[in-house]
Tab-separated table of C-alpha atoms and ligand atoms in Angstrom:
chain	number	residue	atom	x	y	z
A	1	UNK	CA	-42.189	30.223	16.423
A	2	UNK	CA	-44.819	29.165	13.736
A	3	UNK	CA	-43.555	29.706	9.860
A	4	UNK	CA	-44.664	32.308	7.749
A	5	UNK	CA	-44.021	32.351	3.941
A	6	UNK	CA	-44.660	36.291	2.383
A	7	UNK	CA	-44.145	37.267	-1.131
A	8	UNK	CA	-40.954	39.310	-1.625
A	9	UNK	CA	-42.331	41.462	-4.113
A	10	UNK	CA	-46.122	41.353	-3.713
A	11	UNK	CA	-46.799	43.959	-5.979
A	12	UNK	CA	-45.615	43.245	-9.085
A	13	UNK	CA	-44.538	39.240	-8.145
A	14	UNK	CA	-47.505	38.190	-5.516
A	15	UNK	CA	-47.250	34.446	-6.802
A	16	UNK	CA	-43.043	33.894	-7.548
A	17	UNK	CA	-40.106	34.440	-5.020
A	18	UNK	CA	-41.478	33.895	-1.144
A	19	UNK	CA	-39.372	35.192	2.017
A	20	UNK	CA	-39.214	32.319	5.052
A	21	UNK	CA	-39.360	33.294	8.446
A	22	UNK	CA	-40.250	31.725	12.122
A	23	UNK	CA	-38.069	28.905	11.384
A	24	UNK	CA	-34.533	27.521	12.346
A	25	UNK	CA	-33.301	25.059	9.880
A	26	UNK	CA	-30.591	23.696	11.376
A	27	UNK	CA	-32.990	21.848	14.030
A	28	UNK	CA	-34.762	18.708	12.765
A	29	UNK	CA	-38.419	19.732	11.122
A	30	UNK	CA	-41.803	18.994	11.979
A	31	UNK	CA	-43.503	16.699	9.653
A	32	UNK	CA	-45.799	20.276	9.760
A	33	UNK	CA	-42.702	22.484	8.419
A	34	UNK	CA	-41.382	20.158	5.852
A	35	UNK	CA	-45.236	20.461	4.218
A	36	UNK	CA	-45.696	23.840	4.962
A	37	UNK	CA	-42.188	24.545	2.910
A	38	UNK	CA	-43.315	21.687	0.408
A	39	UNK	CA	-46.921	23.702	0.307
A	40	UNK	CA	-44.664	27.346	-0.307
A	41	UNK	CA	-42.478	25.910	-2.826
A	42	UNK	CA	-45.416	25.062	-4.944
A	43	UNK	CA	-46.820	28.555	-4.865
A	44	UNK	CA	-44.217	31.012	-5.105
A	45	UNK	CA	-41.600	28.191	-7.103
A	46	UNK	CA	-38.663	29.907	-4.962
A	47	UNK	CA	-38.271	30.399	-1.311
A	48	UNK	CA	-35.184	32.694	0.346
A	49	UNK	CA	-34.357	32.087	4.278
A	50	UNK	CA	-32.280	34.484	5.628
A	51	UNK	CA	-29.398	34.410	8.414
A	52	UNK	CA	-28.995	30.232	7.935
A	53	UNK	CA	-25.412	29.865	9.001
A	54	UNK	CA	-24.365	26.175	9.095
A	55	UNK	CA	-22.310	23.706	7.600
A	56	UNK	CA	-22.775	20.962	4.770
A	57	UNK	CA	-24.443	18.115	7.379
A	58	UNK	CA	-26.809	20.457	8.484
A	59	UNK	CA	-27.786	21.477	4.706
A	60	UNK	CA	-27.596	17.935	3.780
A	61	UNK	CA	-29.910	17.034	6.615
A	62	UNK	CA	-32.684	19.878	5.758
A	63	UNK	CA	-32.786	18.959	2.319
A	64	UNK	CA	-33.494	15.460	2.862
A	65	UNK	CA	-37.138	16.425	4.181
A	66	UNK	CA	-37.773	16.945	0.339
A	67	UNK	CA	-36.457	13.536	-1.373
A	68	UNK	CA	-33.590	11.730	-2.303
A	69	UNK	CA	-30.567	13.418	-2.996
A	70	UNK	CA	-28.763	13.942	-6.440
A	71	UNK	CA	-24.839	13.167	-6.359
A	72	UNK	CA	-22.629	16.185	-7.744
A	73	UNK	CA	-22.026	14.276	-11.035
A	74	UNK	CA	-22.332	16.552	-13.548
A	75	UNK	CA	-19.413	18.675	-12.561
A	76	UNK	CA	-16.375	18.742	-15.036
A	77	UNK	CA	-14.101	16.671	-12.097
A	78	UNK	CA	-16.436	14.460	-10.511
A	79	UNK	CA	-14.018	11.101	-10.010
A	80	UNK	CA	-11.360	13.353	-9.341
A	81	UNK	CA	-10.188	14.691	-6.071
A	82	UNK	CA	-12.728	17.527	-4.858
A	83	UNK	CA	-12.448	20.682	-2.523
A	84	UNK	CA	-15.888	19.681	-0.405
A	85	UNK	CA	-15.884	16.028	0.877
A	86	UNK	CA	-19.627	15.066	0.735
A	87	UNK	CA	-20.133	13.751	-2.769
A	88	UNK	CA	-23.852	14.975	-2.360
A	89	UNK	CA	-23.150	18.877	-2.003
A	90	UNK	CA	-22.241	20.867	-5.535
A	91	UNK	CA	-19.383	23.243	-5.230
A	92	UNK	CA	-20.438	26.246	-6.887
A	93	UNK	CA	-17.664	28.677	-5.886
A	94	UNK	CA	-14.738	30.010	-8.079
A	95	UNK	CA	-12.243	28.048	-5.864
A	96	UNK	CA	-9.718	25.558	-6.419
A	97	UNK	CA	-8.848	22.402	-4.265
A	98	UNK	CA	-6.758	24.456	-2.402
A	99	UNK	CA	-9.175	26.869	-1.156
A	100	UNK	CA	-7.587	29.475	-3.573
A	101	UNK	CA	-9.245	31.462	-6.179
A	102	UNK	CA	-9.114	29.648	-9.678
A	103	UNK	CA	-6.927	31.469	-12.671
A	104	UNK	CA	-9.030	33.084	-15.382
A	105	UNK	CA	-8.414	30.263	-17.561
A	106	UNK	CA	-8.811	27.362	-15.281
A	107	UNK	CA	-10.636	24.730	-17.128
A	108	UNK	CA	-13.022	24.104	-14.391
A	109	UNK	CA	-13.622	27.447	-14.030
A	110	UNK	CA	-14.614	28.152	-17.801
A	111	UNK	CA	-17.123	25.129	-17.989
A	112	UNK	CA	-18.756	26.349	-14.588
A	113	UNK	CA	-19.218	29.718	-16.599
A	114	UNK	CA	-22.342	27.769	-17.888
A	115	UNK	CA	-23.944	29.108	-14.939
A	116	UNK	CA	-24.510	31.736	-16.315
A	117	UNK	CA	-27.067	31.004	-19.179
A	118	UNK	CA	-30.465	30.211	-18.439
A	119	UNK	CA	-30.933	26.778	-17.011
A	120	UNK	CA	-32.993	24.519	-14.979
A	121	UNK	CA	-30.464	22.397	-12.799
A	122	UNK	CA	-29.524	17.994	-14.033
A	123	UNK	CA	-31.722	18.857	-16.712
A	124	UNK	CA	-28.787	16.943	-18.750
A	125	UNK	CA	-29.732	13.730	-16.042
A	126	UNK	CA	-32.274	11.318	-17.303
A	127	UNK	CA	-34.073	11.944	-13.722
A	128	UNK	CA	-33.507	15.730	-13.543
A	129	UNK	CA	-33.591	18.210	-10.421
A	130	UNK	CA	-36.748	18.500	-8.064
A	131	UNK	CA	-35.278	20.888	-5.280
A	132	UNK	CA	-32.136	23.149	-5.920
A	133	UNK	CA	-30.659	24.467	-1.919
A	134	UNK	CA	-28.222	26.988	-2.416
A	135	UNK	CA	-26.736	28.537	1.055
A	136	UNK	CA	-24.010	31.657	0.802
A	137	UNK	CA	-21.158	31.056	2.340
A	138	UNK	CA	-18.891	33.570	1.036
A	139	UNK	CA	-20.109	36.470	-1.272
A	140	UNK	CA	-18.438	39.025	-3.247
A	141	UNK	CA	-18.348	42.563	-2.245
A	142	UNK	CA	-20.830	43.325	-5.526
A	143	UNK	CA	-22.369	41.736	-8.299
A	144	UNK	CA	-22.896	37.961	-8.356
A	145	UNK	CA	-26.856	37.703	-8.202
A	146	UNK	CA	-28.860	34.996	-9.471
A	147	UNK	CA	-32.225	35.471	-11.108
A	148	UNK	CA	-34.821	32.991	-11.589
A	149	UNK	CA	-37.992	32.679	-13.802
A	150	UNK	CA	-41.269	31.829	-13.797
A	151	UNK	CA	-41.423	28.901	-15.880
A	152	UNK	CA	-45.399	28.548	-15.066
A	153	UNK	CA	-45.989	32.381	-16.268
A	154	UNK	CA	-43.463	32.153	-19.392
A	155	UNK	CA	-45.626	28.851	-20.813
A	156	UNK	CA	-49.153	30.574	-19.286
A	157	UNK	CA	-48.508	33.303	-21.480
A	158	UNK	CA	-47.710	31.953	-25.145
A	159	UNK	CA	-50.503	32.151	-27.310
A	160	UNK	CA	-52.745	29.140	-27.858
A	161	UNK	CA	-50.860	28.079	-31.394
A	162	UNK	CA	-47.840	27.750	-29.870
A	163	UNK	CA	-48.985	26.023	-27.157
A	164	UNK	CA	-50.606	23.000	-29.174
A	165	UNK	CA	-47.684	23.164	-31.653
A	166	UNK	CA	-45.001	22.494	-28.839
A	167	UNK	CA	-47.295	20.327	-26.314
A	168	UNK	CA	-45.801	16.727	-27.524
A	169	UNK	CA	-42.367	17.532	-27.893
A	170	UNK	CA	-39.127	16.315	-26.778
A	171	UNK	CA	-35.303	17.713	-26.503
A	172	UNK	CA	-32.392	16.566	-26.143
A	173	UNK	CA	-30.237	18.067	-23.081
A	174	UNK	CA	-26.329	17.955	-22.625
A	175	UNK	CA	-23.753	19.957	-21.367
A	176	UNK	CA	-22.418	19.747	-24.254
A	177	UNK	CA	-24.764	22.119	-25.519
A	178	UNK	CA	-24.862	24.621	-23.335
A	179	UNK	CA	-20.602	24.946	-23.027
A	180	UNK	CA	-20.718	24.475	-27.081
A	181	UNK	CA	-22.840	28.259	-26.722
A	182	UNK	CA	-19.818	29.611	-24.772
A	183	UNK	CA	-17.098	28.271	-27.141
A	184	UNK	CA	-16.194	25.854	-24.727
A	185	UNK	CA	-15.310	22.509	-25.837
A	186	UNK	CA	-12.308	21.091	-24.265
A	187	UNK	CA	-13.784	17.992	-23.486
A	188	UNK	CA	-12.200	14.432	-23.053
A	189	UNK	CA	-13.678	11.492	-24.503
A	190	UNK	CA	-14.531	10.758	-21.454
A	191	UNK	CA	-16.787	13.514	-20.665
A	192	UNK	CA	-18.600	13.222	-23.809
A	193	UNK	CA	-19.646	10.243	-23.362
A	194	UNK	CA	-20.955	10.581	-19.430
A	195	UNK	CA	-22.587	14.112	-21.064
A	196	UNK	CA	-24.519	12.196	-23.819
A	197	UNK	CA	-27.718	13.982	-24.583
A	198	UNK	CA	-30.812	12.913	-22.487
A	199	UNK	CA	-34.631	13.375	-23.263
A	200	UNK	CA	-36.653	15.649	-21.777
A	201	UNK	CA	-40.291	16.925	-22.050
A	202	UNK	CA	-40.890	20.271	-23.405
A	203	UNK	CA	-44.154	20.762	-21.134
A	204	UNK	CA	-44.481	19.386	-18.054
A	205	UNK	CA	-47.384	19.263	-15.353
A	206	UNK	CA	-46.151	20.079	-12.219
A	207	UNK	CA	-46.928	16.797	-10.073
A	208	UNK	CA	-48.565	18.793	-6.993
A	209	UNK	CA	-50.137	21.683	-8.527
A	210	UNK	CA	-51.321	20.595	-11.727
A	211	UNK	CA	-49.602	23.523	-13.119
A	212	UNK	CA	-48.172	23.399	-16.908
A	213	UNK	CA	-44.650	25.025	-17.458
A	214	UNK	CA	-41.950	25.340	-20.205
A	215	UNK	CA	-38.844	22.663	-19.047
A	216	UNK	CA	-36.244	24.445	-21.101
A	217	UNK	CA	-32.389	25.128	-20.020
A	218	UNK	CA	-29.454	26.379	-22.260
A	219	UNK	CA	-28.517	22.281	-22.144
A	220	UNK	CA	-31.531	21.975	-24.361
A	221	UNK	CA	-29.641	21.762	-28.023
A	222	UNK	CA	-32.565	19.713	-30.488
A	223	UNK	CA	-36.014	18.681	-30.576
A	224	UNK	CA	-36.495	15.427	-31.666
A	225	UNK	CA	-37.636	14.723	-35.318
A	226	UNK	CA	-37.053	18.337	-36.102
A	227	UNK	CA	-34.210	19.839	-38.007
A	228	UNK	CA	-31.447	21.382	-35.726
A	229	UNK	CA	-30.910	25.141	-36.906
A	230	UNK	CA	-35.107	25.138	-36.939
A	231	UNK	CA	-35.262	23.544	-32.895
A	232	UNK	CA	-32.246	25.705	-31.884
A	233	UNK	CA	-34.468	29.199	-33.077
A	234	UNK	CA	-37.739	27.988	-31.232
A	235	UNK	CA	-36.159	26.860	-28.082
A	236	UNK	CA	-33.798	30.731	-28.141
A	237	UNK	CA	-37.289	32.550	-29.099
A	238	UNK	CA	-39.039	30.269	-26.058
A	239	UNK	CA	-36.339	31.142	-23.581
A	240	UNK	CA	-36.573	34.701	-24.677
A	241	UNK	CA	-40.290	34.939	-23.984
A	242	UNK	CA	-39.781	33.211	-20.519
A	243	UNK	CA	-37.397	35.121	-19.174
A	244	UNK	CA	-38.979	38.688	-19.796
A	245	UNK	CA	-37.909	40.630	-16.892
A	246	UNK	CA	-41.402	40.678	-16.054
A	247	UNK	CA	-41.188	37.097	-14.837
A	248	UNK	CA	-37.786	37.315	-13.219
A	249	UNK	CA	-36.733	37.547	-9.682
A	250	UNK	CA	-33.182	38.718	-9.202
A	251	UNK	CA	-31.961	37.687	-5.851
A	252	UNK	CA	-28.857	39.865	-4.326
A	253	UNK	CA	-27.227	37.630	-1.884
A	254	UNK	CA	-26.484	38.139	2.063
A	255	UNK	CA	-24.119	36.086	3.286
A	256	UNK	CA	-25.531	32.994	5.192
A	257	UNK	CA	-28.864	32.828	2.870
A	258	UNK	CA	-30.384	29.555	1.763
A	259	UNK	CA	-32.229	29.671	-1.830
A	260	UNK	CA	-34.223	27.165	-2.816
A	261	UNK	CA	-36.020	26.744	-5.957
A	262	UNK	CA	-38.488	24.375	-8.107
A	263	UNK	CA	-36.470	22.997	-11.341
A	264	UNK	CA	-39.421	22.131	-12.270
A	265	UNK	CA	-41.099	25.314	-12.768
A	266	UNK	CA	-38.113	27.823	-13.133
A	267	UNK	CA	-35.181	28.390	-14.823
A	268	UNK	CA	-32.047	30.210	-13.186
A	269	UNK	CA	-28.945	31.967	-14.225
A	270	UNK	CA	-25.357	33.526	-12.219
A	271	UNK	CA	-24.897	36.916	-12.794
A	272	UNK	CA	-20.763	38.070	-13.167
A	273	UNK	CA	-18.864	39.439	-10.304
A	274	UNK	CA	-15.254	39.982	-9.943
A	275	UNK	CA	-13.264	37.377	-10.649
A	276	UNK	CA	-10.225	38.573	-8.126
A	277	UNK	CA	-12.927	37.882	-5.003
A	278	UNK	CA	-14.690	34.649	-3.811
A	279	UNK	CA	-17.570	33.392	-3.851
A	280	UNK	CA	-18.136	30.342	-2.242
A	281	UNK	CA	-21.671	28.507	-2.640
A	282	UNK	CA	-22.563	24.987	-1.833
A	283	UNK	CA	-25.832	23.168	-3.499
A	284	UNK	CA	-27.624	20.251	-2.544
A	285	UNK	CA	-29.611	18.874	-5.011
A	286	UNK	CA	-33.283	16.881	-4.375
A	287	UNK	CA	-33.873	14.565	-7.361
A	288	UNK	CA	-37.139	13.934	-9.070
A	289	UNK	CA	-39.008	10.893	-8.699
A	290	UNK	CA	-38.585	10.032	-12.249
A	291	UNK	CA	-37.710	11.267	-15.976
A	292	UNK	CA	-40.091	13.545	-17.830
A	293	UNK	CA	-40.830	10.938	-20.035
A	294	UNK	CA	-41.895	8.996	-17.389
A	295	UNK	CA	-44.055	11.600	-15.939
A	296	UNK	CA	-45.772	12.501	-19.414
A	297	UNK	CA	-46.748	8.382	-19.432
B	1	LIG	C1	-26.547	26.493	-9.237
B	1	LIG	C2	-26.431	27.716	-10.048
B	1	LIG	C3	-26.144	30.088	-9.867
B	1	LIG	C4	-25.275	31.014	-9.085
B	1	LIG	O1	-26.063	26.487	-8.101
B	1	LIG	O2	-27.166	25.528	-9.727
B	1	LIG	O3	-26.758	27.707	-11.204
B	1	LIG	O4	-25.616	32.214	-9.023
B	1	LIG	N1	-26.008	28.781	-9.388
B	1	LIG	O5	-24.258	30.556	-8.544
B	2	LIG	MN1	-27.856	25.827	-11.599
């Protein structure tokens, strides 16, 4: 079984979105497989296996071929009592502690409605995301897609002005931010002060490629040294530009797939489903090696 990695849509997306096949990830890689999946990830910035049906070890094992591993701690409980036991594995499903589907106007349910806006993932961490690994574990009957851009394409494209006007500059990220744009705001003291903005690069180089790409995410609510109202319309006309269908890949799960994408070089969103059905996805989370501002240094 030797691993292949194919575009998904080669025709109008040869270079963004690749399909894995000829491996089993719940056996222990090859130094040869981890690179070869390191080697895809930089091309095509996200890679789909189908058919991956295992448990949270098994996830947490394969995604610890790619780095060290982020804790869940930017979700709204984190301290508190949890549904999933491994404090390394996100719960990104619309159920409670109980296994049953949240209310409409659970409060944990209505901050992870953030989800849904653009967003590259722990971009509100000091050290954000590297790796996102999102396996399916139960999907709704319709609806509930996520889409990804091309962050690589969306800064290859602005025009040369922009490009030297926003090269230096920094943002701040928080969660408080991106809930603020969905009237959300019951927070504690508490979680305002673990959410306290962060800095982040505007343009990064992607460490193994070389690449340039737009780090934006809905988190991203100021630039510094600029005026808010003035940051706040460049970074909504940036984000608009980057996420031009043209540069999007809309993945329509099967139960038992494994996404994983590139913070670094894309931005992703949830699209709605019906709230009456689960959906139960679990994320493990690689960390980068440092901050932007390290990297830029
Ligand atoms: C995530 C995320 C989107 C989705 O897991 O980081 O943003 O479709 N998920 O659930
Ligand atoms: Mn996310």
């Amino acid at each position: 079984m030797t691993i292949s990695i194919q575009p998904i849509d080669p025709v109008s997306r040869p270079f963004f979105g690749g399909k894995v096949s000829g491996i089993d990830i719940t056996r222990p890689l090859t130094p040869e497989q981890a690179s070869a999946i390191e080697k895809g990830m930089d091309q095509y910035g996200v890679l789909v296996f189908h058919d991956q049906h295992f448990e949270d070890e098994t996830q947490l094992t394969f995604s610890r071929n790619f780095g060290e591993l982020e804790e869940a701690s930017g979700d709204l409980n984190w301290g508190k009592a949890r549904r999933i036991a491994s404090a390394h594995v996100n719960d990104i499903s619309n159920l409670d502690n109980d296994n049953q589907v949240m209310a409409r106007d659970n409060r944990r349910r209505l901050f992870s409605l953030g989800n849904r806006l653009w967003h590259s993932d722990s971009s509100f961490k000091a050290v954000p995301a590297k790796f996102s690994l999102l396996s399916a574990r139960l999907i709704p009957s319709a609806g509930g897609n996520t889409e990804f851009a091309d962050m690589r394409a969306g800064y290859d494209t602005l025009d040369d002005e922009t490009k030297a006007e926003i090269e230096d500059l920094v943002c701040e990220h928080s969660q408080l931010y991106s809930r603020s744009l969905l009237g959300f705001s019951d927070f504690t003291d508490e979680d305002r002060i673990r959410f306290k903005p962060v800095l982040q690069r505007l343009v990064r180089r992607h460490p193994s490629t070389g690449r340039k790409s737009l780090f934006l995410a809905s988190h991203a609510g100021a630039i510094v040294g600029w005026p808010v109202p003035e940051a706040r319309a460049l970074l909504r006309d940036l984000i608009e530009h980057a996420t031009q269908r043209k540069f999007v890949y809309a993945h329509e799960w099967k139960q038992w797939d494994l996404v994983m994408w590139d913070n670094r070089a894309t931005m992703h969103r949830a699209r709605p489903f019906d709230a009456k059905e689960v959906r139960d996805m679990h994320r493990t989370t690689v960390a980068c090696e440092r901050s932007t501002m390290a990297e830029a240094a």
